[in-house]
Amino acid sequence: MKLIINTVNLLIGGAFQRSVSFLNELKDFGRDQYHVFYNDNIAKQVDINSFPHNFKFYYFKYSPASLRYRRKIIREFYKIEEEVKPDVVFSFVGPCYWNAKSPHLVGFGVPHIVYDDYAYVKSYSLMTKLEMIYKKFWTKYEADYFVVQTEDVRQRLAERIGVDINKVFLVSNGIGKQYKDIQTFKRPASNVKRLLMISTYRPSKNFEIMKQVVPLLENDKYKYEFHITIKQEDYDQHFKGFEKVIINHGHVKASECPNLYLECDAMFLPSHLECFSASYPEAMKMERPILTSNLSFAHTVCGNAAIYFDNSNAKEIALNIKNLFSNEKIYLDLVNEGRNRLRIFDNSREQAEKYLEICGQIASS
């Protein structure tokens, strides 16, 4: 089987990290012919010179997401596709703004499309709504098949864009290779409790709620810190004056994330929207309790392994944080629930195997 694997449009975030894990797993066991479209960011985390001879890499400085460069890049995509004659093109996450001529499998990662019934999405400005219509068009137009990470998203996507649900495949997210041999342990007792949020900055992530929660945690028996991983320019813009309680680690590599969990006491994710956040299974693996938004995307992934809150209610969030650290039973019960819940997710090797299995099904159909 010959595959084109397209990662050119991935720069940062969860999908980017999963694509890195996918390529590294594929290097270890993949026996097909792989033609990989990649960019500078992928090159920083994937040693392309270490791959065997059944891999060929094609570098692209820009993504078709850029209207300025789209036509030129797409021409090059088509040229390579014509030369390779792949059985399947797998664009790891869309929209990739390319309607490949070969059977095209595209990973789905635009939660606004499937969760358009959320109040947050309904409150979008006209310009943002127009942008979402544009992405929805490309999501349907460019793909012959889709792969998603939860059954909830699978059902919603088929309904929202009117495609046959049998063309929407499911591969659950999970922990990456970097977590495989990690030994977990509880952070030593301290009067400072640390909450970790591993994410790039986007308005949908709801980072700003931290600034409302911080003063509500004052005068408690514990002191609290929020630890985040956003670009320094975003941190300077949004968190000036909060440096002592909202601590930024900057962009971190996937390999550095396990140690961040070990240095913190709980995972905090107040997002308005997610298709799937790897932070959920990662926190379960690292035996850190989860505090997150009381929304269906979170319940689908976490089940009973999380404390849920109204992510627009700072008082409710602060109360839940205090309750977690004042009750050892709640803390340990969440860790145990997470440990059990983790079994339902695919690890990075299982994900890679399932992606190839899906490509095989498509190639033979």
Short mmCIF file of C-alpha atoms in Angstrom, two decimals, residues 110-358:
data_model
loop_
_atom_site.label_atom_id
_atom_site.label_comp_id
_atom_site.label_asym_id
_atom_site.label_seq_id
_atom_site.Cartn_x
_atom_site.Cartn_y
_atom_site.Cartn_z
CA VAL A 110 -13.23 21.61 14.15
CA PRO A 111 -15.46 21.35 17.22
CA HIS A 112 -17.45 24.46 16.27
CA ILE A 113 -19.09 22.48 13.45
CA VAL A 114 -20.39 19.61 15.58
CA TYR A 115 -21.13 21.58 18.74
CA ASP A 116 -22.98 24.41 17.04
CA ASP A 117 -25.77 24.04 19.62
CA TYR A 118 -23.48 25.29 22.41
CA ALA A 119 -24.20 28.79 23.73
CA TYR A 120 -20.55 29.72 23.17
CA VAL A 121 -20.78 28.98 19.44
CA LYS A 122 -24.14 30.71 19.13
CA SER A 123 -22.57 33.86 20.59
CA TYR A 124 -19.97 34.13 17.79
CA SER A 125 -19.65 37.37 15.91
CA LEU A 126 -20.85 37.52 12.30
CA MET A 127 -17.26 37.35 11.02
CA THR A 128 -16.51 34.25 13.09
CA LYS A 129 -19.73 32.59 11.95
CA LEU A 130 -18.74 33.25 8.33
CA GLU A 131 -15.34 31.71 9.02
CA MET A 132 -17.04 28.61 10.42
CA ILE A 133 -19.25 28.33 7.32
CA TYR A 134 -16.07 28.47 5.23
CA LYS A 135 -14.43 25.71 7.28
CA LYS A 136 -17.59 23.62 7.19
CA PHE A 137 -17.62 23.86 3.38
CA TRP A 138 -14.00 22.70 3.13
CA THR A 139 -14.55 19.96 5.69
CA LYS A 140 -17.18 18.35 3.47
CA TYR A 141 -15.68 19.25 0.08
CA GLU A 142 -12.12 18.02 0.56
CA ALA A 143 -12.72 14.60 2.16
CA ASP A 144 -14.05 11.26 0.96
CA TYR A 145 -13.71 9.74 4.43
CA PHE A 146 -13.30 11.12 7.94
CA VAL A 147 -11.71 9.93 11.16
CA VAL A 148 -12.83 11.29 14.54
CA GLN A 149 -11.94 10.63 18.18
CA THR A 150 -15.28 10.06 19.95
CA GLU A 151 -18.60 8.45 19.07
CA ASP A 152 -20.39 11.68 20.02
CA VAL A 153 -18.41 13.61 17.38
CA ARG A 154 -18.90 10.79 14.85
CA GLN A 155 -22.69 10.97 15.15
CA ARG A 156 -22.77 14.75 15.14
CA LEU A 157 -20.42 15.14 12.17
CA ALA A 158 -22.42 12.77 9.97
CA GLU A 159 -25.58 14.73 10.81
CA ARG A 160 -24.12 18.24 10.56
CA ILE A 161 -22.49 17.88 7.14
CA GLY A 162 -24.80 15.22 5.72
CA VAL A 163 -22.40 12.35 5.07
CA ASP A 164 -22.86 8.60 5.34
CA ILE A 165 -21.87 7.64 8.88
CA ASN A 166 -20.15 4.54 7.47
CA LYS A 167 -17.59 6.92 5.96
CA VAL A 168 -16.80 8.38 9.39
CA PHE A 169 -14.28 6.20 11.24
CA LEU A 170 -13.45 6.28 14.94
CA VAL A 171 -9.97 6.16 16.50
CA SER A 172 -9.92 7.31 20.10
CA ASN A 173 -7.21 9.61 21.34
CA GLY A 174 -5.04 8.60 24.26
CA ILE A 175 -1.59 8.87 25.77
CA GLY A 176 1.50 9.29 23.63
CA LYS A 177 4.62 7.16 23.53
CA GLN A 178 6.32 9.51 26.02
CA TYR A 179 4.03 8.24 28.81
CA LYS A 180 4.67 4.53 28.26
CA ASP A 181 7.32 3.89 30.92
CA ILE A 182 6.64 6.83 33.24
CA GLN A 183 6.43 6.01 36.95
CA THR A 184 3.79 8.14 38.61
CA PHE A 185 3.83 9.39 42.16
CA LYS A 186 1.91 11.93 44.18
CA ARG A 187 3.57 15.30 44.58
CA PRO A 188 5.08 15.76 48.07
CA ALA A 189 2.78 17.43 50.60
CA SER A 190 2.79 21.20 50.27
CA ASN A 191 0.63 24.16 51.22
CA VAL A 192 0.82 25.24 47.55
CA LYS A 193 -1.51 23.37 45.21
CA ARG A 194 -0.71 23.49 41.51
CA LEU A 195 -3.25 23.12 38.70
CA LEU A 196 -1.92 22.33 35.23
CA MET A 197 -3.42 23.32 31.87
CA ILE A 198 -1.41 22.12 28.87
CA SER A 199 -2.77 23.95 25.86
CA THR A 200 -2.00 26.59 23.30
CA TYR A 201 -3.85 29.88 23.69
CA ARG A 202 -7.20 30.15 21.92
CA PRO A 203 -10.34 32.03 23.00
CA SER A 204 -12.24 28.71 23.06
CA LYS A 205 -9.89 27.40 25.75
CA ASN A 206 -11.28 29.96 28.22
CA PHE A 207 -7.94 30.77 29.85
CA GLU A 208 -9.21 34.13 31.09
CA ILE A 209 -11.53 32.54 33.66
CA MET A 210 -8.42 31.90 35.75
CA LYS A 211 -8.12 35.62 36.44
CA GLN A 212 -11.60 35.59 37.97
CA VAL A 213 -10.93 32.42 39.96
CA VAL A 214 -7.59 33.55 41.47
CA PRO A 215 -9.01 36.14 43.94
CA LEU A 216 -11.70 33.67 45.04
CA LEU A 217 -8.99 31.22 46.15
CA GLU A 218 -7.30 33.72 48.42
CA ASN A 219 -7.49 33.27 52.21
CA ASP A 220 -7.90 29.51 51.86
CA LYS A 221 -5.76 27.13 53.94
CA TYR A 222 -3.81 26.39 50.75
CA LYS A 223 -2.19 28.69 48.25
CA TYR A 224 -2.93 27.95 44.60
CA GLU A 225 -1.00 28.25 41.35
CA PHE A 226 -2.16 27.75 37.77
CA HIS A 227 0.56 26.41 35.45
CA ILE A 228 0.05 26.96 31.72
CA THR A 229 1.97 26.39 28.47
CA ILE A 230 1.26 29.23 26.06
CA LYS A 231 3.45 31.44 23.89
CA GLN A 232 5.13 34.22 25.81
CA GLU A 233 3.49 36.94 23.72
CA ASP A 234 0.05 35.55 24.57
CA TYR A 235 0.99 35.36 28.23
CA ASP A 236 2.23 38.96 28.26
CA GLN A 237 -0.96 40.15 26.60
CA HIS A 238 -3.45 38.34 28.81
CA PHE A 239 -1.86 37.70 32.20
CA LYS A 240 0.14 40.77 33.11
CA GLY A 241 -0.01 41.24 36.88
CA PHE A 242 -0.77 37.56 37.55
CA GLU A 243 2.78 36.26 37.23
CA LYS A 244 2.94 34.93 40.81
CA VAL A 245 -0.18 32.77 40.55
CA ILE A 246 -0.50 32.02 36.81
CA ILE A 247 2.88 30.64 35.82
CA ASN A 248 3.81 30.10 32.19
CA HIS A 249 6.15 27.38 30.98
CA GLY A 250 5.96 28.47 27.34
CA HIS A 251 5.55 26.02 24.49
CA VAL A 252 6.64 22.56 25.64
CA LYS A 253 7.55 19.47 23.65
CA ALA A 254 5.45 16.36 24.09
CA SER A 255 8.41 14.67 25.78
CA GLU A 256 8.40 17.34 28.49
CA CYS A 257 4.74 17.00 29.45
CA PRO A 258 4.97 14.02 31.84
CA ASN A 259 7.30 15.93 34.16
CA LEU A 260 4.90 18.87 34.22
CA TYR A 261 2.15 16.57 35.48
CA LEU A 262 4.46 15.18 38.17
CA GLU A 263 5.20 18.73 39.35
CA CYS A 264 1.49 19.58 39.67
CA ASP A 265 -1.45 18.28 41.72
CA ALA A 266 -4.41 18.35 39.33
CA MET A 267 -5.36 19.00 35.70
CA PHE A 268 -7.57 22.00 34.93
CA LEU A 269 -9.38 22.46 31.60
CA PRO A 270 -12.19 25.07 31.45
CA SER A 271 -12.64 24.90 27.65
CA HIS A 272 -15.76 26.02 25.83
CA LEU A 273 -15.09 23.55 22.99
CA GLU A 274 -13.07 20.41 22.32
CA CYS A 275 -13.36 17.46 19.96
CA PHE A 276 -11.08 15.56 22.30
CA SER A 277 -8.30 16.77 24.57
CA ALA A 278 -5.35 14.44 25.16
CA SER A 279 -4.98 16.18 28.51
CA TYR A 280 -7.81 14.00 29.83
CA PRO A 281 -6.15 10.58 29.34
CA GLU A 282 -2.75 12.06 30.13
CA ALA A 283 -3.99 13.24 33.52
CA MET A 284 -5.54 9.82 34.13
CA LYS A 285 -2.24 8.12 33.30
CA MET A 286 -0.31 10.50 35.56
CA GLU A 287 -2.85 9.96 38.35
CA ARG A 288 -3.88 13.58 38.58
CA PRO A 289 -7.57 14.43 39.20
CA ILE A 290 -9.39 16.35 36.49
CA LEU A 291 -11.40 19.56 36.90
CA THR A 292 -13.17 20.52 33.68
CA SER A 293 -16.19 22.08 31.97
CA ASN A 294 -19.63 20.59 32.49
CA LEU A 295 -20.17 20.04 28.77
CA SER A 296 -20.93 16.95 26.72
CA PHE A 297 -17.50 16.71 25.05
CA ALA A 298 -15.91 16.40 28.51
CA HIS A 299 -18.44 13.88 29.87
CA THR A 300 -18.00 11.74 26.74
CA VAL A 301 -14.29 11.36 27.47
CA CYS A 302 -14.04 11.52 31.25
CA GLY A 303 -17.21 9.86 32.54
CA ASN A 304 -16.96 9.70 36.35
CA ALA A 305 -13.25 10.53 36.34
CA ALA A 306 -13.64 14.31 36.64
CA ILE A 307 -15.13 17.13 38.67
CA TYR A 308 -17.36 19.20 36.38
CA PHE A 309 -18.17 22.89 36.70
CA ASP A 310 -19.99 25.68 34.90
CA ASN A 311 -17.00 27.12 33.06
CA SER A 312 -18.42 30.64 33.13
CA ASN A 313 -18.97 30.62 36.91
CA ALA A 314 -15.75 31.54 38.72
CA LYS A 315 -17.30 31.01 42.17
CA GLU A 316 -18.35 27.47 41.30
CA ILE A 317 -14.90 26.71 39.88
CA ALA A 318 -13.14 28.03 42.99
CA LEU A 319 -15.45 26.04 45.27
CA ASN A 320 -14.72 22.83 43.38
CA ILE A 321 -10.99 23.42 43.55
CA LYS A 322 -11.14 23.97 47.31
CA ASN A 323 -13.32 20.88 47.80
CA LEU A 324 -10.91 18.71 45.85
CA PHE A 325 -7.94 19.57 48.05
CA SER A 326 -9.82 19.59 51.33
CA ASN A 327 -11.15 16.04 50.88
CA GLU A 328 -8.59 13.27 50.40
CA LYS A 329 -11.31 10.73 49.53
CA ILE A 330 -12.56 12.82 46.60
CA TYR A 331 -8.99 13.17 45.35
CA LEU A 332 -8.21 9.45 45.55
CA ASP A 333 -11.58 8.40 44.11
CA LEU A 334 -10.98 10.56 41.04
CA VAL A 335 -7.50 9.10 40.58
CA ASN A 336 -8.94 5.57 40.77
CA GLU A 337 -11.76 6.39 38.37
CA GLY A 338 -9.21 7.85 35.95
CA ARG A 339 -7.01 4.77 36.18
CA ASN A 340 -9.98 2.59 35.25
CA ARG A 341 -11.24 4.95 32.55
CA LEU A 342 -7.84 5.02 30.85
CA ARG A 343 -8.36 1.47 29.62
CA ILE A 344 -10.94 2.54 27.03
CA PHE A 345 -8.52 4.79 25.12
CA ASP A 346 -6.10 3.80 22.38
CA ASN A 347 -2.43 4.45 23.07
CA SER A 348 -0.27 5.95 20.33
CA ARG A 349 0.73 2.55 18.88
CA GLU A 350 -2.88 1.36 18.79
CA GLN A 351 -3.94 4.62 17.13
CA ALA A 352 -1.28 4.24 14.44
CA GLU A 353 -2.31 0.64 13.78
CA LYS A 354 -5.97 1.65 13.46
CA TYR A 355 -5.16 4.51 11.08
CA LEU A 356 -3.35 2.05 8.81
CA GLU A 357 -6.19 -0.45 9.09
CA ILE A 358 -8.67 2.23 8.00
#
